[in-house]
Tab-separated table of C-alpha atoms in Angstrom:
chain	number	residue	atom	x	y	z
A	1134	GLY	CA	-25.789	-16.714	8.696
A	1135	GLU	CA	-27.894	-18.929	5.871
A	1136	LYS	CA	-30.733	-21.127	7.205
A	1137	VAL	CA	-31.512	-24.236	7.212
A	1138	THR	CA	-35.061	-25.959	6.834
A	1139	LEU	CA	-35.214	-29.588	8.744
A	1140	GLY	CA	-37.900	-30.886	7.170
A	1141	THR	CA	-40.294	-33.591	8.405
A	1142	ASN	CA	-39.276	-37.376	8.707
A	1143	GLY	CA	-42.327	-38.424	6.766
A	1144	GLY	CA	-44.881	-38.127	10.147
A	1145	THR	CA	-45.511	-42.023	10.534
A	1146	GLY	CA	-44.951	-43.576	13.817
A	1147	ASP	CA	-42.848	-46.364	11.761
A	1148	ASN	CA	-39.259	-45.357	12.068
A	1149	ALA	CA	-36.893	-43.344	13.985
A	1150	ASN	CA	-35.892	-39.891	13.408
A	1151	TYR	CA	-33.462	-38.847	10.915
A	1152	VAL	CA	-29.718	-36.893	12.765
A	1153	VAL	CA	-28.139	-33.859	11.560
A	1154	PHE	CA	-24.539	-33.754	11.236
A	1155	ALA	CA	-22.132	-30.684	10.818
A	1156	LYS	CA	-18.691	-29.606	10.545
A	1157	ASN	CA	-17.035	-26.338	10.047
A	1158	MET	CA	-16.095	-25.659	5.830
A	1159	GLU	CA	-11.940	-26.209	5.527
A	1160	THR	CA	-10.516	-23.344	4.662
A	1161	VAL	CA	-8.698	-23.559	1.329
A	1162	LEU	CA	-6.381	-20.767	0.140
A	1163	ASN	CA	-3.896	-20.180	-2.614
A	1164	GLY	CA	-1.251	-18.052	-3.951
A	1165	LYS	CA	1.859	-18.387	-6.901
A	1166	LEU	CA	4.038	-19.691	-5.225
A	1167	ILE	CA	1.804	-21.378	-1.938
A	1168	LYS	CA	-0.804	-23.601	-3.004
A	1169	ASN	CA	-3.507	-25.671	-1.330
A	1170	LEU	CA	-2.750	-24.181	1.893
A	1171	GLN	CA	-5.389	-25.755	4.032
A	1172	VAL	CA	-5.783	-24.627	7.239
A	1173	PHE	CA	-6.519	-27.099	10.466
A	1174	ASP	CA	-7.438	-24.629	12.830
A	1175	SER	CA	-10.494	-23.829	12.036
A	1176	GLU	CA	-12.122	-21.759	14.597
A	1177	ASN	CA	-10.206	-19.230	12.904
A	1178	ALA	CA	-9.296	-20.152	9.798
A	1179	ALA	CA	-11.562	-17.537	8.866
A	1180	ASP	CA	-8.470	-14.964	9.995
A	1181	TRP	CA	-5.851	-16.451	7.805
A	1182	SER	CA	-4.929	-14.939	4.407
A	1183	ILE	CA	-1.898	-15.125	1.811
A	1184	TYR	CA	-0.661	-11.889	0.718
A	1185	ASN	CA	1.767	-9.737	-1.010
A	1186	ASN	CA	2.501	-6.702	0.027
A	1187	THR	CA	5.095	-7.326	3.369
A	1188	GLY	CA	7.697	-4.578	4.660
A	1189	VAL	CA	7.547	-2.223	7.442
A	1190	GLY	CA	4.353	-1.322	7.895
A	1191	SER	CA	2.634	-4.452	7.187
A	1192	VAL	CA	-0.086	-6.561	8.885
A	1193	LEU	CA	0.925	-9.507	10.586
A	1194	PHE	CA	-2.015	-11.603	11.679
A	1195	GLY	CA	-5.712	-11.581	10.627
A	1196	ASP	CA	-7.128	-11.473	14.232
A	1197	ARG	CA	-4.830	-8.590	15.876
A	1198	ASP	CA	-3.732	-4.766	14.267
A	1199	ILE	CA	0.255	-5.560	15.248
A	1200	THR	CA	2.818	-4.834	12.243
A	1201	PHE	CA	5.873	-5.174	11.523
A	1202	THR	CA	8.475	-1.995	12.344
A	1203	SER	CA	11.299	-3.679	10.564
A	1204	PHE	CA	11.531	-6.126	7.848
A	1205	PRO	CA	14.407	-7.168	5.373
A	1206	GLU	CA	15.278	-5.764	2.634
A	1207	ASN	CA	15.080	-9.320	0.679
A	1208	LEU	CA	11.834	-10.576	1.657
A	1209	VAL	CA	10.315	-7.444	0.759
A	1210	GLY	CA	6.906	-8.315	-1.345
A	1211	ALA	CA	7.610	-11.722	-0.290
A	1212	GLU	CA	4.153	-13.925	-0.493
A	1213	THR	CA	3.364	-14.171	3.143
A	1214	VAL	CA	0.314	-16.671	5.169
A	1215	LYS	CA	-0.991	-14.297	7.546
A	1216	THR	CA	-1.754	-16.385	10.035
A	1217	ALA	CA	-4.573	-16.077	13.364
A	1218	CYS	CA	-2.829	-15.199	16.347
A	1219	ASP	CA	-5.249	-17.009	18.522
A	1220	SER	CA	-3.707	-20.233	16.503
A	1221	LYS	CA	-0.603	-20.341	18.899
A	1222	LEU	CA	-3.050	-21.860	21.276
A	1223	VAL	CA	-3.250	-25.282	18.936
A	1224	THR	CA	-1.142	-27.809	19.911
A	1225	THR	CA	-0.796	-29.687	16.775
A	1226	ASP	CA	-0.027	-29.247	13.046
A	1227	LEU	CA	-2.092	-25.463	12.454
A	1228	GLY	CA	-2.424	-26.428	8.300
A	1229	VAL	CA	-0.509	-28.027	5.352
A	1230	PHE	CA	0.393	-26.730	1.478
A	1231	THR	CA	1.356	-27.295	-1.367
A	1232	ALA	CA	5.137	-25.793	-3.186
A	1233	GLY	CA	4.110	-24.298	-6.167
A	1234	ALA	CA	6.824	-23.823	-7.610
A	1235	ASP	CA	10.814	-24.192	-5.973
A	1236	ILE	CA	11.004	-22.536	-3.304
A	1237	THR	CA	12.875	-20.809	-0.210
A	1238	LEU	CA	10.174	-20.867	2.404
A	1239	TYR	CA	10.679	-18.396	5.967
A	1240	VAL	CA	9.442	-19.096	9.082
A	1241	ALA	CA	9.515	-16.034	11.649
A	1242	MET	CA	9.258	-17.259	14.961
A	1243	ASP	CA	8.877	-15.366	17.994
A	1244	SER	CA	11.993	-16.201	20.206
A	1245	ARG	CA	10.220	-16.772	22.936
A	1246	VAL	CA	8.786	-19.936	22.121
A	1247	THR	CA	13.148	-20.926	19.894
A	1248	ASN	CA	14.362	-22.580	23.458
A	1249	PRO	CA	14.294	-25.077	21.860
A	1250	VAL	CA	12.239	-24.651	18.780
A	1251	PRO	CA	9.515	-26.368	18.721
A	1252	ASN	CA	10.595	-30.351	16.646
A	1253	TRP	CA	9.208	-29.704	13.165
A	1254	LEU	CA	11.166	-26.627	12.960
A	1255	ASN	CA	14.928	-28.861	13.332
A	1256	ASP	CA	16.209	-29.272	9.885
A	1257	TRP	CA	15.682	-25.109	9.029
A	1258	LYS	CA	18.308	-23.294	9.289
A	1259	ASN	CA	18.437	-20.436	12.077
A	1260	THR	CA	19.869	-17.806	9.354
A	1261	ARG	CA	20.247	-15.351	12.728
A	1262	VAL	CA	18.624	-12.475	11.564
A	1263	THR	CA	15.397	-10.887	13.194
A	1264	MET	CA	12.588	-8.782	12.558
A	1265	SER	CA	10.496	-6.256	15.100
A	1266	ILE	CA	7.126	-5.894	15.541
A	1267	SER	CA	4.592	-3.410	17.138
A	1268	ASN	CA	4.179	-4.897	20.318
A	1269	ASP	CA	8.290	-4.943	20.787
A	1270	LEU	CA	8.497	-8.294	20.195
A	1271	THR	CA	11.654	-10.270	18.609
A	1272	TYR	CA	11.064	-12.467	15.330
A	1273	ILE	CA	13.941	-14.960	14.233
A	1274	LEU	CA	13.575	-16.020	11.048
A	1275	TYR	CA	13.639	-19.696	9.832
A	1276	LYS	CA	14.999	-21.036	6.104
A	1277	HIS	CA	14.036	-24.287	4.731
A	1278	ASN	CA	14.275	-25.156	0.526
A	1279	PHE	CA	11.210	-26.974	-1.117
A	1280	LYS	CA	10.782	-27.803	-4.593
A	1281	SER	CA	7.511	-27.579	-6.391
A	1282	GLY	CA	5.252	-30.366	-5.926
A	1283	GLU	CA	6.406	-30.728	-2.116
A	1284	LYS	CA	4.261	-30.257	0.569
A	1285	VAL	CA	5.111	-28.866	3.410
A	1286	ILE	CA	3.358	-29.196	7.616
A	1287	MET	CA	2.786	-26.190	9.577
A	1288	GLY	CA	3.180	-27.239	12.696
A	1289	THR	CA	2.426	-26.173	16.379
A	1290	ASN	CA	3.310	-22.532	17.670
A	1291	SER	CA	4.124	-24.968	21.151
A	1292	GLY	CA	0.272	-23.812	22.712
A	1293	SER	CA	1.879	-21.184	24.911
A	1294	GLY	CA	-0.581	-18.240	25.146
A	1295	ALA	CA	2.660	-16.298	26.346
A	1296	SER	CA	3.904	-16.137	22.543
A	1297	ALA	CA	2.582	-14.179	19.452
A	1298	ASN	CA	2.409	-16.513	16.643
A	1299	TYR	CA	4.293	-17.550	13.399
A	1300	ILE	CA	4.156	-15.980	9.954
A	1301	PHE	CA	5.138	-18.011	6.555
A	1302	MET	CA	6.670	-15.943	3.878
A	1303	ALA	CA	7.735	-17.865	0.492
A	1304	VAL	CA	9.953	-16.965	-2.512
A	1305	PRO	CA	11.239	-18.041	-5.072
A	1306	GLN	CA	14.504	-20.673	-4.342
A	1307	GLU	CA	17.303	-18.358	-3.307
A	1308	LYS	CA	20.742	-19.496	-4.837
A	1309	VAL	CA	23.852	-17.602	-2.988
A	1310	ILE	CA	27.077	-17.140	-4.014
A	1311	LYS	CA	29.211	-17.406	-0.992
A	1312	GLY	CA	31.334	-14.678	0.143
A	1313	ASP	CA	28.789	-12.452	-1.939
A	1314	ILE	CA	27.720	-10.208	0.509
A	1315	ASN	CA	26.776	-7.140	-1.345
A	1316	LEU	CA	25.521	-9.588	-3.753
A	1317	GLU	CA	26.505	-8.051	-6.855
A	1318	GLY	CA	28.170	-11.228	-8.506
A	1319	VAL	CA	31.410	-11.328	-7.492
A	1320	ILE	CA	33.791	-11.236	-4.816
A	1321	ASP	CA	35.917	-8.334	-4.045
A	1322	ALA	CA	36.881	-5.919	-1.063
A	1323	PHE	CA	33.406	-4.608	-1.019
A	1324	ASP	CA	32.703	-7.558	0.592
A	1325	MET	CA	35.585	-7.543	2.774
A	1326	CYS	CA	34.220	-4.617	4.336
A	1327	LEU	CA	31.053	-5.429	3.843
A	1328	ALA	CA	31.929	-8.595	6.260
A	1329	ARG	CA	33.990	-7.022	8.967
A	1330	LYS	CA	30.879	-4.720	9.738
A	1331	GLY	CA	28.561	-8.086	9.298
A	1332	VAL	CA	30.797	-9.512	12.496
A	1333	ILE	CA	30.217	-6.510	14.481
A	1334	ASP	CA	26.674	-5.545	13.592
A	1335	GLY	CA	24.932	-8.086	11.857
A	1336	PHE	CA	22.709	-8.327	9.490
A	1337	THR	CA	19.793	-7.138	8.068
A	1338	ASN	CA	19.180	-8.992	5.327
A	1339	THR	CA	18.969	-13.128	5.284
A	1340	LEU	CA	20.562	-13.667	1.541
A	1341	SER	CA	24.262	-11.561	3.118
A	1342	GLN	CA	24.230	-13.473	6.001
A	1343	ASP	CA	23.243	-16.549	4.280
A	1344	ALA	CA	27.330	-15.503	1.976
A	1345	ALA	CA	29.122	-13.679	4.743
A	1346	ASP	CA	28.958	-17.433	6.856
A	1347	VAL	CA	31.409	-18.935	4.409
A	1348	ASP	CA	32.257	-22.474	6.756
A	1349	GLU	CA	28.467	-22.931	7.058
A	1350	ASN	CA	28.883	-22.780	10.861
A	1351	GLY	CA	25.096	-20.930	11.433
A	1352	ILE	CA	27.564	-18.187	12.771
A	1353	VAL	CA	29.078	-15.194	10.967
A	1354	ASP	CA	32.299	-14.817	12.617
A	1355	ILE	CA	36.096	-13.385	12.311
A	1356	ASN	CA	36.682	-17.161	10.586
A	1357	ASP	CA	34.138	-16.013	8.076
A	1358	HIS	CA	36.719	-13.148	7.404
A	1359	LYS	CA	39.340	-14.436	7.372
A	1360	GLN	CA	38.876	-16.999	4.960
A	1361	ILE	CA	36.858	-14.480	2.511
A	1362	GLN	CA	40.468	-12.357	3.064
A	1363	ASP	CA	42.113	-14.681	2.521
A	1364	TYR	CA	40.275	-15.763	-0.984
A	1365	ILE	CA	40.845	-12.182	-2.341
A	1366	LEU	CA	44.114	-11.703	-1.843
A	1367	LYS	CA	45.066	-15.911	-3.607
A	1368	ASN	CA	45.962	-17.439	-0.405
A	1369	ILE	CA	43.559	-19.918	-0.769
A	1370	SER	CA	41.391	-21.628	-3.562
A	1371	GLN	CA	38.458	-22.362	-1.820
A	1372	MET	CA	36.838	-20.818	1.610
A	1373	GLY	CA	34.234	-23.363	3.901
A	1374	ASN	CA	33.854	-26.569	3.046
A	1375	GLY	CA	35.255	-26.739	-0.571
A	1376	LYS	CA	32.177	-25.887	-2.348
A	1377	CYS	CA	32.406	-22.117	-3.350
A	1378	ASN	CA	30.374	-22.032	-5.950
A	1379	TYR	CA	31.888	-18.536	-7.647
A	1380	ARG	CA	35.400	-17.689	-8.318
A	1381	HIS	CA	35.985	-13.879	-9.611
A	1382	LEU	CA	39.574	-12.736	-7.880
A	1383	TYR	CA	40.353	-9.164	-8.047
A	1384	PRO	CA	44.387	-8.175	-6.882
A	1385	ILE	CA	44.620	-6.048	-3.878
A	1386	TYR	CA	46.861	-3.185	-4.306
A	1387	TYR	CA	48.436	-0.758	-1.951
A	1388	GLU	CA	45.941	1.652	-3.094
A	1389	ASP	CA	43.020	-0.759	-1.703
A	1390	VAL	CA	44.283	-1.327	1.698
A	1391	TYR	CA	44.636	2.167	2.310
A	1392	LYS	CA	41.060	2.677	0.562
A	1393	SER	CA	39.749	0.578	2.746
A	1394	ASN	CA	39.506	1.410	6.027
A	1395	GLY	CA	40.940	-1.292	7.940
A	1396	CYS	CA	39.044	-3.651	6.135
A	1397	LEU	CA	41.622	-5.463	4.092
A	1398	SER	CA	45.325	-5.615	4.720
A	1399	ASN	CA	47.633	-8.171	2.248
A	1400	SER	CA	50.734	-10.182	2.522
A	1401	TYR	CA	53.145	-7.826	2.392
A	1402	GLY	CA	52.265	-6.113	5.623
A	1403	TYR	CA	50.292	-2.725	4.220
């Protein structure tokens, strides 16, 4: 709203008049994990921000009142880039920022633009964990690890008007123990039960999903369930690709099997 006065050029006929150029000011945003975020979409940059009170009921966009109706528990409070929904129409990169620490970065993408995903997401892992928002859309979470100081390109959302824009969420870099589904630091019968439940119902926690995918094929299925059981029963010494980074075994007795309500079996057939 500030007024700019264009002064005289001198008032002589011995020269040409001046030319004035103007461009939108570059928007730069900073958080603790997300540093020097430059928004390239100048038309909607004012509606972008970084915030931390993420969870059920929090608002996705700076230009809409759409909220989350389901949210992974391990991402509650994550440092989040609140984008403008209208930035979805841009067909070029939306921005760039620097990782302020070693981080695990999540992108929540409208499921309508994930088949296929935009090219810049090809190297990101599909967590197969979903989120719901208040206009009855489903978002799919993708994740990737970045080192401190590494540049992160925020690519296009596809440019389609028949979609909602993505959001970015950053957390300190995650460390996943394969098989430790309840995230307690050991692999035991409780993880076995959760693996079976996850095969049937899926997961609402991206860390648990990752821990359950012991063969690292991106899907939690009966093969993962069987490997975790065999590992606990000492039928195998390693899971998945042979890079299991933790081992804490418990003997499985009749009482354990009985109390597991069918989640466990042992090599003796009971």
